[in-house]
Amino acid sequence: MNFKHQLYFLTLTACVLTAGCSEDKKPVNNSVVPKKPVVMDPFRYHKLIEVSPGQDYDVLSWGRGSKIAGAFEILHSDSSAVKYTTTTGDLDGVIVDSYNSDMDLDGNPEILIQAKGRDTINYTNIYAFEFNNSGAHKLDFPKLTKSQRAGYRGDDNFYIKEGKLVREFPIYDGNTKTAKPTGAKRQFEYGLRNNEFTIKQLSKDSTTNKTASATTAPAKTSNSDKKESTSKKSKTHKVEHHKKKKRRHRSEE
């Protein structure tokens, strides 16, 4: 093989190797997907609520052993005043979510914790606190009345709308395990006045409509009932008139 042929062969081999390397080389993706923060035992839940710059509230639940009981704590970090406080309490159920609001518009934030418990239904517990310069003040969340609980089987959905706490849940045709959903929902709006909750029903569900119609609708009288009543009155009148005639006849004798 002469020199020209050797040079041509070497050049061809180099081109083939270069093409193969360029095809095998893939672009490197340097973007790193951040991992979700892991809550380590004995903690089960954590959410950071930033109310304003320097005002942070960490909501946590913790406990070992039972999964449906434990404790919660709210860690308030006031970094501007370098003040740190802790609010704790017993927890019934598992924390679903936590919310921040100012329902009475007094400038003091309310931290609300929603926990789902379990018995025959998936009921809901709300732990509420209002925070001001003197610390945390517990707010008693109102229980549903008998009429408000009609057809209640849990599975509540809470959210903040226009500064108010809204609650809605599906309505069932009873309160037992065999009860079936009716397709309707009951909805309430919670506010705050003088550190006490107010409640207003927003929805007009089937239970309310049935109760109202049953109590307000007057009893209908058919034409046959009217005729029968009239005939009875006329017969009674004839009998009384006949008796009066007999009495007059006897007195004349």
GROMACS .gro file of C-alpha atoms in nm:
model
  253
    1MET     CA    1   0.000   0.000   0.000
    2ASN     CA    2   0.151   0.330  -0.109
    3PHE     CA    3   0.163   0.647   0.096
    4LYS     CA    4  -0.148   0.804  -0.063
    5HIS     CA    5  -0.360   0.503   0.012
    6GLN     CA    6  -0.239   0.496   0.376
    7LEU     CA    7  -0.318   0.866   0.420
    8TYR     CA    8  -0.667   0.821   0.273
    9PHE     CA    9  -0.735   0.523   0.501
   10LEU     CA   10  -0.623   0.709   0.815
   11THR     CA   11  -0.834   1.013   0.726
   12LEU     CA   12  -1.146   0.796   0.667
   13THR     CA   13  -1.096   0.613   0.998
   14ALA     CA   14  -1.064   0.940   1.188
   15CYS     CA   15  -1.391   1.073   1.036
   16VAL     CA   16  -1.579   0.757   1.131
   17LEU     CA   17  -1.455   0.769   1.492
   18THR     CA   18  -1.542   1.137   1.521
   19ALA     CA   19  -1.896   1.081   1.393
   20GLY     CA   20  -1.947   0.792   1.634
   21CYS     CA   21  -1.834   0.997   1.931
   22SER     CA   22  -2.059   1.287   1.837
   23GLU     CA   23  -2.364   1.057   1.816
   24ASP     CA   24  -2.295   0.893   2.152
   25LYS     CA   25  -2.246   1.223   2.330
   26LYS     CA   26  -2.570   1.341   2.493
   27PRO     CA   27  -2.643   1.683   2.642
   28VAL     CA   28  -2.598   1.700   3.016
   29ASN     CA   29  -2.899   1.825   3.217
   30ASN     CA   30  -2.764   2.028   3.506
   31SER     CA   31  -3.109   2.123   3.646
   32VAL     CA   32  -3.179   1.962   3.983
   33VAL     CA   33  -3.536   1.897   4.095
   34PRO     CA   34  -3.569   2.006   4.459
   35LYS     CA   35  -3.686   1.733   4.692
   36LYS     CA   36  -3.983   1.780   4.918
   37PRO     CA   37  -3.882   1.841   5.279
   38VAL     CA   38  -3.904   1.525   5.482
   39VAL     CA   39  -4.070   1.546   5.824
   40MET     CA   40  -3.871   1.326   6.059
   41ASP     CA   41  -4.010   1.127   6.351
   42PRO     CA   42  -4.172   1.203   6.588
   43PHE     CA   43  -4.309   1.487   6.371
   44ARG     CA   44  -4.586   1.409   6.120
   45TYR     CA   45  -4.689   1.742   5.970
   46HIS     CA   46  -4.528   2.080   5.904
   47LYS     CA   47  -4.645   2.393   5.729
   48LEU     CA   48  -4.490   2.739   5.731
   49ILE     CA   49  -4.737   3.029   5.726
   50GLU     CA   50  -4.582   3.367   5.648
   51VAL     CA   51  -4.828   3.627   5.771
   52SER     CA   52  -4.604   3.928   5.701
   53PRO     CA   53  -4.230   4.001   5.675
   54GLY     CA   54  -4.074   3.888   6.000
   55GLN     CA   55  -4.395   3.721   6.124
   56ASP     CA   56  -4.377   3.347   6.062
   57TYR     CA   57  -4.585   3.062   6.206
   58ASP     CA   58  -4.468   2.701   6.184
   59VAL     CA   59  -4.755   2.455   6.239
   60LEU     CA   60  -4.645   2.104   6.340
   61SER     CA   61  -4.793   1.783   6.474
   62TRP     CA   62  -4.599   1.516   6.654
   63GLY     CA   63  -4.627   1.195   6.855
   64ARG     CA   64  -4.518   0.833   6.852
   65GLY     CA   65  -4.736   0.525   6.857
   66SER     CA   66  -5.094   0.616   6.766
   67LYS     CA   67  -5.147   0.770   6.423
   68ILE     CA   68  -5.478   0.937   6.504
   69ALA     CA   69  -5.380   1.105   6.831
   70GLY     CA   70  -5.091   1.320   6.939
   71ALA     CA   71  -5.017   1.689   6.986
   72PHE     CA   72  -4.980   2.003   6.779
   73GLU     CA   73  -4.768   2.312   6.822
   74ILE     CA   74  -4.754   2.655   6.661
   75LEU     CA   75  -4.410   2.816   6.661
   76HIS     CA   76  -4.435   3.194   6.625
   77SER     CA   77  -4.115   3.365   6.508
   78ASP     CA   78  -4.122   3.742   6.545
   79SER     CA   79  -3.781   3.811   6.397
   80SER     CA   80  -3.824   4.189   6.399
   81ALA     CA   81  -3.868   4.194   6.777
   82VAL     CA   82  -3.645   3.885   6.825
   83LYS     CA   83  -3.930   3.712   7.008
   84TYR     CA   84  -4.016   3.343   6.978
   85THR     CA   85  -4.318   3.171   7.136
   86THR     CA   86  -4.472   2.825   7.129
   87THR     CA   87  -4.842   2.731   7.150
   88THR     CA   88  -4.926   2.364   7.208
   89GLY     CA   89  -5.233   2.146   7.251
   90ASP     CA   90  -5.367   1.791   7.232
   91LEU     CA   91  -5.456   1.671   6.884
   92ASP     CA   92  -5.752   1.447   6.798
   93GLY     CA   93  -5.706   1.316   6.445
   94VAL     CA   94  -5.462   1.389   6.163
   95ILE     CA   95  -5.390   1.745   6.047
   96VAL     CA   96  -5.527   1.799   5.696
   97ASP     CA   97  -5.435   2.165   5.651
   98SER     CA   98  -5.382   2.493   5.836
   99TYR     CA   99  -5.498   2.843   5.744
  100ASN     CA  100  -5.429   3.208   5.816
  101SER     CA  101  -5.704   3.472   5.829
  102ASP     CA  102  -5.815   3.796   5.994
  103MET     CA  103  -6.190   3.744   6.009
  104ASP     CA  104  -6.263   4.035   6.245
  105LEU     CA  105  -6.026   4.274   6.062
  106ASP     CA  106  -5.851   4.382   6.382
  107GLY     CA  107  -5.501   4.334   6.243
  108ASN     CA  108  -5.435   4.024   6.457
  109PRO     CA  109  -5.392   3.701   6.259
  110GLU     CA  110  -5.587   3.384   6.333
  111ILE     CA  111  -5.421   3.048   6.278
  112LEU     CA  112  -5.669   2.765   6.214
  113ILE     CA  113  -5.573   2.397   6.217
  114GLN     CA  114  -5.802   2.144   6.047
  115ALA     CA  115  -5.773   1.785   6.171
  116LYS     CA  116  -5.970   1.483   6.051
  117GLY     CA  117  -6.071   1.229   6.314
  118ARG     CA  118  -6.228   0.888   6.277
  119ASP     CA  119  -6.512   0.704   6.446
  120THR     CA  120  -6.822   0.603   6.251
  121ILE     CA  121  -6.766   0.911   6.032
  122ASN     CA  122  -6.469   1.118   5.920
  123TYR     CA  123  -6.549   1.412   6.146
  124THR     CA  124  -6.349   1.736   6.157
  125ASN     CA  125  -6.187   1.923   6.445
  126ILE     CA  126  -6.080   2.286   6.416
  127TYR     CA  127  -5.817   2.431   6.652
  128ALA     CA  128  -5.819   2.810   6.632
  129PHE     CA  129  -5.599   3.078   6.789
  130GLU     CA  130  -5.574   3.453   6.755
  131PHE     CA  131  -5.228   3.603   6.801
  132ASN     CA  132  -5.148   3.953   6.925
  133ASN     CA  133  -4.870   4.122   7.120
  134SER     CA  134  -4.970   3.949   7.444
  135GLY     CA  135  -4.960   3.598   7.295
  136ALA     CA  136  -5.205   3.337   7.165
  137HIS     CA  137  -5.573   3.331   7.260
  138LYS     CA  138  -5.772   3.011   7.204
  139LEU     CA  139  -6.098   3.046   7.011
  140ASP     CA  140  -6.379   2.793   7.062
  141PHE     CA  141  -6.496   2.663   6.725
  142PRO     CA  142  -6.876   2.605   6.730
  143LYS     CA  143  -7.023   2.258   6.688
  144LEU     CA  144  -7.293   2.188   6.431
  145THR     CA  145  -7.649   2.201   6.562
  146LYS     CA  146  -7.892   1.914   6.515
  147SER     CA  147  -8.045   2.068   6.203
  148GLN     CA  148  -7.703   2.159   6.062
  149ARG     CA  149  -7.584   1.799   6.116
  150ALA     CA  150  -7.879   1.641   5.933
  151GLY     CA  151  -7.730   1.401   5.679
  152TYR     CA  152  -7.371   1.476   5.790
  153ARG     CA  153  -7.113   1.203   5.732
  154GLY     CA  154  -6.793   1.406   5.750
  155ASP     CA  155  -6.558   1.467   5.454
  156ASP     CA  156  -6.553   1.842   5.520
  157ASN     CA  157  -6.381   2.083   5.286
  158PHE     CA  158  -6.251   2.412   5.431
  159TYR     CA  159  -6.103   2.715   5.256
  160ILE     CA  160  -6.058   3.089   5.306
  161LYS     CA  161  -6.268   3.317   5.086
  162GLU     CA  162  -6.269   3.697   5.119
  163GLY     CA  163  -6.122   3.672   5.469
  164LYS     CA  164  -6.386   3.426   5.594
  165LEU     CA  165  -6.363   3.055   5.665
  166VAL     CA  166  -6.594   2.856   5.438
  167ARG     CA  167  -6.700   2.500   5.518
  168GLU     CA  168  -6.887   2.259   5.290
  169PHE     CA  169  -6.969   1.891   5.309
  170PRO     CA  170  -7.186   1.640   5.117
  171ILE     CA  171  -7.534   1.558   5.248
  172TYR     CA  172  -7.643   1.196   5.290
  173ASP     CA  173  -7.993   1.050   5.318
  174GLY     CA  174  -7.922   0.947   5.678
  175ASN     CA  175  -7.655   0.931   5.948
  176THR     CA  176  -7.582   0.557   5.945
  177LYS     CA  177  -7.312   0.360   5.764
  178THR     CA  178  -7.560   0.257   5.495
  179ALA     CA  179  -7.652   0.620   5.415
  180LYS     CA  180  -7.598   0.727   5.055
  181PRO     CA  181  -7.503   1.073   4.924
  182THR     CA  182  -7.792   1.280   4.790
  183GLY     CA  183  -7.571   1.484   4.557
  184ALA     CA  184  -7.641   1.806   4.754
  185LYS     CA  185  -7.391   2.000   4.966
  186ARG     CA  186  -7.432   2.215   5.275
  187GLN     CA  187  -7.216   2.526   5.298
  188PHE     CA  188  -7.141   2.758   5.590
  189GLU     CA  189  -6.944   3.079   5.632
  190TYR     CA  190  -6.763   3.146   5.961
  191GLY     CA  191  -6.670   3.492   6.086
  192LEU     CA  192  -6.537   3.633   6.411
  193ARG     CA  193  -6.688   3.898   6.639
  194ASN     CA  194  -6.566   3.980   6.992
  195ASN     CA  195  -6.346   3.667   6.983
  196GLU     CA  196  -6.650   3.447   6.915
  197PHE     CA  197  -6.731   3.267   6.594
  198THR     CA  198  -7.035   3.360   6.389
  199ILE     CA  199  -7.189   3.114   6.144
  200LYS     CA  200  -7.413   3.169   5.844
  201GLN     CA  201  -7.553   2.902   5.614
  202LEU     CA  202  -7.489   2.988   5.249
  203SER     CA  203  -7.660   2.695   5.081
  204LYS     CA  204  -8.027   2.601   5.056
  205ASP     CA  205  -8.012   2.225   5.055
  206SER     CA  206  -8.286   1.967   5.010
  207THR     CA  207  -8.325   1.910   5.385
  208THR     CA  208  -8.414   2.274   5.446
  209ASN     CA  209  -8.661   2.283   5.156
  210LYS     CA  210  -8.842   1.969   5.267
  211THR     CA  211  -8.872   2.091   5.624
  212ALA     CA  212  -9.004   2.430   5.516
  213SER     CA  213  -9.264   2.282   5.280
  214ALA     CA  214  -9.380   2.035   5.542
  215THR     CA  215  -9.433   2.301   5.807
  216THR     CA  216  -9.574   2.585   5.598
  217ALA     CA  217  -9.797   2.416   5.339
  218PRO     CA  218 -10.167   2.433   5.444
  219ALA     CA  219 -10.385   2.126   5.421
  220LYS     CA  220 -10.590   2.113   5.100
  221THR     CA  221 -10.966   2.051   5.113
  222SER     CA  222 -11.120   1.865   4.818
  223ASN     CA  223 -11.458   1.947   4.665
  224SER     CA  224 -11.596   1.613   4.781
  225ASP     CA  225 -11.500   1.696   5.142
  226LYS     CA  226 -11.679   2.032   5.111
  227LYS     CA  227 -11.995   1.868   4.975
  228GLU     CA  228 -11.996   1.606   5.248
  229SER     CA  229 -11.954   1.872   5.514
  230THR     CA  230 -12.241   2.078   5.368
  231SER     CA  231 -12.475   1.778   5.353
  232LYS     CA  232 -12.400   1.690   5.716
  233LYS     CA  233 -12.481   2.044   5.825
  234SER     CA  234 -12.816   2.044   5.634
  235LYS     CA  235 -12.921   1.709   5.790
  236THR     CA  236 -12.839   1.833   6.138
  237HIS     CA  237 -13.038   2.151   6.075
  238LYS     CA  238 -13.347   1.950   5.963
  239VAL     CA  239 -13.337   1.727   6.272
  240GLU     CA  240 -13.312   2.025   6.506
  241HIS     CA  241 -13.602   2.200   6.326
  242HIS     CA  242 -13.822   1.888   6.358
  243LYS     CA  243 -13.752   1.867   6.734
  244LYS     CA  244 -13.848   2.232   6.782
  245LYS     CA  245 -14.186   2.171   6.610
  246LYS     CA  246 -14.266   1.879   6.843
  247ARG     CA  247 -14.188   2.093   7.149
  248ARG     CA  248 -14.420   2.372   7.033
  249HIS     CA  249 -14.704   2.127   6.964
  250ARG     CA  250 -14.681   1.976   7.315
  251SER     CA  251 -14.681   2.317   7.484
  252GLU     CA  252 -15.000   2.422   7.301
  253GLU     CA  253 -15.180   2.110   7.424
   0.00000   0.00000   0.00000
